[in-house]
Short mmCIF file of C-alpha atoms in Angstrom, two decimals:
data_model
loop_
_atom_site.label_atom_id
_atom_site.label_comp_id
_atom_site.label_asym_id
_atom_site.label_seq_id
_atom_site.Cartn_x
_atom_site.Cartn_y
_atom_site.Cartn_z
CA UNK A 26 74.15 32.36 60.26
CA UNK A 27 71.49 34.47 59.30
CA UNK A 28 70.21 35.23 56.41
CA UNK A 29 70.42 38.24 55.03
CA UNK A 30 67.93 39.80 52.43
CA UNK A 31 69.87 40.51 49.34
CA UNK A 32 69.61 43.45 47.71
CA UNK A 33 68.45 42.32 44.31
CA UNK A 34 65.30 40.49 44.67
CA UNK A 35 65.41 37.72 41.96
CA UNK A 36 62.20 36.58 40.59
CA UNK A 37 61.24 33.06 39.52
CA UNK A 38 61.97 32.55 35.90
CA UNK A 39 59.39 33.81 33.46
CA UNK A 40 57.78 31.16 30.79
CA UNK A 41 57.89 32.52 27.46
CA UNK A 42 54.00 31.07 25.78
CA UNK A 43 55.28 29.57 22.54
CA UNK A 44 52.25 29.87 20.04
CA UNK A 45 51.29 26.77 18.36
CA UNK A 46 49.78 27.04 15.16
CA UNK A 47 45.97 27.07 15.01
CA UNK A 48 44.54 23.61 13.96
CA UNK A 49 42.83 23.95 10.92
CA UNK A 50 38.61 23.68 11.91
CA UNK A 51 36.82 20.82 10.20
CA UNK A 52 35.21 22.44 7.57
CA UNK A 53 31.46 21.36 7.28
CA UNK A 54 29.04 21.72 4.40
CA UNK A 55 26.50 24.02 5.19
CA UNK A 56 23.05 21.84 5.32
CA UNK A 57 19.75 23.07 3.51
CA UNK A 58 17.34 24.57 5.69
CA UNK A 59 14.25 22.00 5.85
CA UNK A 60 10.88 23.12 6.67
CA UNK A 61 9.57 22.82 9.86
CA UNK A 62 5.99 20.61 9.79
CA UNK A 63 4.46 23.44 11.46
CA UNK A 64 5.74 25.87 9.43
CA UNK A 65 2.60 26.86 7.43
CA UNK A 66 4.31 30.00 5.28
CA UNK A 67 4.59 27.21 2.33
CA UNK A 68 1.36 25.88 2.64
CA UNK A 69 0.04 22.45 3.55
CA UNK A 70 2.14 19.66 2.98
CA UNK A 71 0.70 17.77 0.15
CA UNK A 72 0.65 13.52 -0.80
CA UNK A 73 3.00 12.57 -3.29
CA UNK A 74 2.56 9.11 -3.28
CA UNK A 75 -0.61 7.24 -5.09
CA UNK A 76 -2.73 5.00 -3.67
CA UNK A 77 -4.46 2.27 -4.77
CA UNK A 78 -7.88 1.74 -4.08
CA UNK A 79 -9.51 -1.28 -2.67
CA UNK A 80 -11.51 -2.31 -6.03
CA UNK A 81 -7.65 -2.09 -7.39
CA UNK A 82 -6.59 -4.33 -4.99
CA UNK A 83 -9.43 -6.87 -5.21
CA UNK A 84 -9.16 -7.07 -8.92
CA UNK A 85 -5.09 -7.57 -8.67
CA UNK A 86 -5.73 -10.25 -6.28
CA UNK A 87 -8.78 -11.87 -8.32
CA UNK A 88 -6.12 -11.66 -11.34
CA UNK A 89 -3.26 -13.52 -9.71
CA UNK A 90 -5.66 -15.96 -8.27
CA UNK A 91 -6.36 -16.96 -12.20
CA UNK A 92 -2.60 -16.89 -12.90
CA UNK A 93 -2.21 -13.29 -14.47
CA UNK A 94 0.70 -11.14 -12.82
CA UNK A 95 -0.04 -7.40 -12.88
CA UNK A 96 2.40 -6.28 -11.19
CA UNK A 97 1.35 -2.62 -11.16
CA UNK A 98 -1.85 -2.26 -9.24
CA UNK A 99 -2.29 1.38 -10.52
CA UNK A 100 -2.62 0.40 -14.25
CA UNK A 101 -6.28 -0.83 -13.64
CA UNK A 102 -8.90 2.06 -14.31
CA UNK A 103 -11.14 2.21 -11.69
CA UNK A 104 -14.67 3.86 -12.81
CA UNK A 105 -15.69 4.58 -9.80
CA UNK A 106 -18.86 2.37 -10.19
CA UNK A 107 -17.64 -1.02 -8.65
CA UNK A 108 -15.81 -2.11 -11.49
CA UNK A 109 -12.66 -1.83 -13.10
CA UNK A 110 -10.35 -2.73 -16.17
CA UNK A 111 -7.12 -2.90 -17.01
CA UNK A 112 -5.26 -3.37 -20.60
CA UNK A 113 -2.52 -5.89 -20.57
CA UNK A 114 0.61 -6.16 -22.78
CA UNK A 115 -0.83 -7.97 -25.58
CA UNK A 116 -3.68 -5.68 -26.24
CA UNK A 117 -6.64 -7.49 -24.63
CA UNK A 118 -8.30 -6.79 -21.35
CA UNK A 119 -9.18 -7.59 -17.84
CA UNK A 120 -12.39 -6.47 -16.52
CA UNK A 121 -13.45 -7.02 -12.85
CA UNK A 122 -16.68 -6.13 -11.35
CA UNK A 123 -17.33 -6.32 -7.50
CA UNK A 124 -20.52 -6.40 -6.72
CA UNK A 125 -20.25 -10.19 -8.85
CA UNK A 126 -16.56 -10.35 -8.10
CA UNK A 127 -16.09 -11.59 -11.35
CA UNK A 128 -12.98 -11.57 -13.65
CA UNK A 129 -13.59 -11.11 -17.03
CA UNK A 130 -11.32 -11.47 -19.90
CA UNK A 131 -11.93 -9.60 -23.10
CA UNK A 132 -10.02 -10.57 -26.31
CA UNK A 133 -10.69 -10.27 -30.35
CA UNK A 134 -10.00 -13.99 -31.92
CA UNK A 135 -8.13 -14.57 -35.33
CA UNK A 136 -11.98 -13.59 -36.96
CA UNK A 137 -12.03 -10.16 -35.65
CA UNK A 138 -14.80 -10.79 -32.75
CA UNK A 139 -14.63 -9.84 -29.29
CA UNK A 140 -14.47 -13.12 -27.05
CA UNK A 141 -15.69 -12.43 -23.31
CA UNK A 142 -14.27 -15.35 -20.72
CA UNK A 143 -15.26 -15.28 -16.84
CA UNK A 144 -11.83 -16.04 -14.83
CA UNK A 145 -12.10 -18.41 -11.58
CA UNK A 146 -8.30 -20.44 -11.62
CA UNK A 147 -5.24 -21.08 -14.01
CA UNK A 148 -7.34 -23.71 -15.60
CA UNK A 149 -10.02 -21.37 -16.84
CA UNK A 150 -7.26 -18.66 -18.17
CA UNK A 151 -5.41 -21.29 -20.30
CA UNK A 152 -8.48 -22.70 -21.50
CA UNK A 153 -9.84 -19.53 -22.60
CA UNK A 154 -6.73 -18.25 -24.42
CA UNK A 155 -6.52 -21.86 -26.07
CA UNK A 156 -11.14 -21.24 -27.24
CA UNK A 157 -9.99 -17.63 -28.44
CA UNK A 158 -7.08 -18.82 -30.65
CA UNK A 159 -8.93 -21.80 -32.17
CA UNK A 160 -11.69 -19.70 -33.07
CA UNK A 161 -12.74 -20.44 -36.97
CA UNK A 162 -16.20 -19.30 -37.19
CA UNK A 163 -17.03 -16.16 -38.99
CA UNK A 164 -18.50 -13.43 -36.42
CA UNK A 165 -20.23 -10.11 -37.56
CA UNK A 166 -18.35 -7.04 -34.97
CA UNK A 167 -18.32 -3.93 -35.59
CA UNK A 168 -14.80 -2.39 -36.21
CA UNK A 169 -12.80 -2.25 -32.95
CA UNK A 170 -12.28 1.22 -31.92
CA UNK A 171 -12.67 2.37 -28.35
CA UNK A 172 -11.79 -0.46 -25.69
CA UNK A 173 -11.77 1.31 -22.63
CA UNK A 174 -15.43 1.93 -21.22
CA UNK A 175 -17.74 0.99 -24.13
CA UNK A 176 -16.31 -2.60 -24.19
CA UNK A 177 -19.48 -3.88 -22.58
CA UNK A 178 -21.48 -2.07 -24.72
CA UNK A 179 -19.93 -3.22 -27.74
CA UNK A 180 -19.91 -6.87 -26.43
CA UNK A 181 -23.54 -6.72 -25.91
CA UNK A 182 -24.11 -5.02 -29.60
CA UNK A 183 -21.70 -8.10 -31.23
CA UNK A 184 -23.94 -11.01 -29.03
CA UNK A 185 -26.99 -9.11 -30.32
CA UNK A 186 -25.66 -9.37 -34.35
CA UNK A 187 -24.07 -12.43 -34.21
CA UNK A 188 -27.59 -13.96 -32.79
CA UNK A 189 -29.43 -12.22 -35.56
CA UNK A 190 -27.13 -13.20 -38.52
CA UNK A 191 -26.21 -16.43 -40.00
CA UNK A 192 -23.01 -17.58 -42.24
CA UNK A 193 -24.92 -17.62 -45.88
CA UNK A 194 -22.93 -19.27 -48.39
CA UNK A 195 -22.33 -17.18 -52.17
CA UNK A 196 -25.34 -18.96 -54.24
CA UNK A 197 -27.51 -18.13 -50.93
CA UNK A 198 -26.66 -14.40 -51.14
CA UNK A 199 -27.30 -14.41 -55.00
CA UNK A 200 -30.58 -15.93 -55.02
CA UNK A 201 -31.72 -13.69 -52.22
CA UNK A 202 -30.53 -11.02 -54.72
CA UNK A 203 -32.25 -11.62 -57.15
CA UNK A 204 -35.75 -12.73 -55.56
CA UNK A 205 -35.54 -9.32 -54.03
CA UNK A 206 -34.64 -7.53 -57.29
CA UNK A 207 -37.49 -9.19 -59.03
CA UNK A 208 -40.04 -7.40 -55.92
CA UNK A 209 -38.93 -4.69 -54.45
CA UNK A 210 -38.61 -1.37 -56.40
CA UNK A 211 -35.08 0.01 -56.12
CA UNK A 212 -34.91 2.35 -52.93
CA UNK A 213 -32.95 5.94 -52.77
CA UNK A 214 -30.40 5.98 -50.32
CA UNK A 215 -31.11 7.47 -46.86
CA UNK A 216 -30.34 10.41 -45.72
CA UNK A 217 -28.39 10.79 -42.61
#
């Protein structure tokens, strides 16, 4: 049998596209635009960080090696002339100088003088804190007042005073009174 064309062509059947619904896009957040390093329209980058410098660093070391902790190495002032000092929480000071690479320790006692103690070990520290408590004998010092940078000078001033003047007792101090008031003619005051 043959086939015969028909006279209605049929076609395959059509697919209808269903539509899905759109997945919902992962939102991201939009990020900051960061500066490129060569970007130069902000200027140079700058340091924000400090740094310590190396007298720092000795003196922290030189500080723990006599069994003080200073845990921040930026507190010590560093003058720029190869020394440095540092004021710890009970008022008295470290000083450390590197051409000697010494560590000093500066303290008043119960009398009101300024005590100066070189640092080598633990030993040294606890006997120095145990002299500077003890201390009974009556010092001449001027007032304290500045204890940054003049320290030393003021050190050097109290050895010189102390050296000069003796303890007198009250019948010493009358009788030199009075020798002089029997000599001397009474003096105006001076004038600054």
């Amino acid at each position: 049998m043959a086939r015969t064309p028909s006279a209605r062509k049929t076609s395959p059947a059509k697919k209808t596209a269903t539509k899905k619904a759109p997945r919902p896009r992962k939102q991201t957040q939009p990020r900051p635009a960061l500066a490129s390093p060569f970007d130069l329209r902000g200027g140079l980058p700058t340091r924000t960080t400090t740094w310590m410098t190396d007298l720092q660093g000795y003196a922290t070391l030189a500080a723990l090696i006599a069994g003080i902790t200073t845990p921040t190495i930026q507190a010590w002032h560093d003058h720029h002339d190869g020394t440095t000092t540092r004021t710890l929480n009970d008022g008295t000071h470290l000083h450390y100088t590197l051409t000697t690479r010494t560590l000093s320790w500066q303290t008043l006692c119960p009398m009101g003088a300024v005590h100066e103690y070189v640092l080598r070990n633990p030993a040294d520290t606890d006997a120095a804190q145990a002299d500077a408590e003890s201390c009974t004998s009556p010092h001449w010092t001027p007032p304290p007042t500045n204890t940054g940078t003049h320290l030393a000078a003021r050190l050097q001033t109290a050895h010189k005073a102390a050296a000069d003047t003796q303890p007198m007792s009250i019948r010493e101090i009358a009788d030199g009174i009075t020798a002089r008031a029997d000599t001397e003619a009474p003096k105006e005051h001076p004038q600054p």
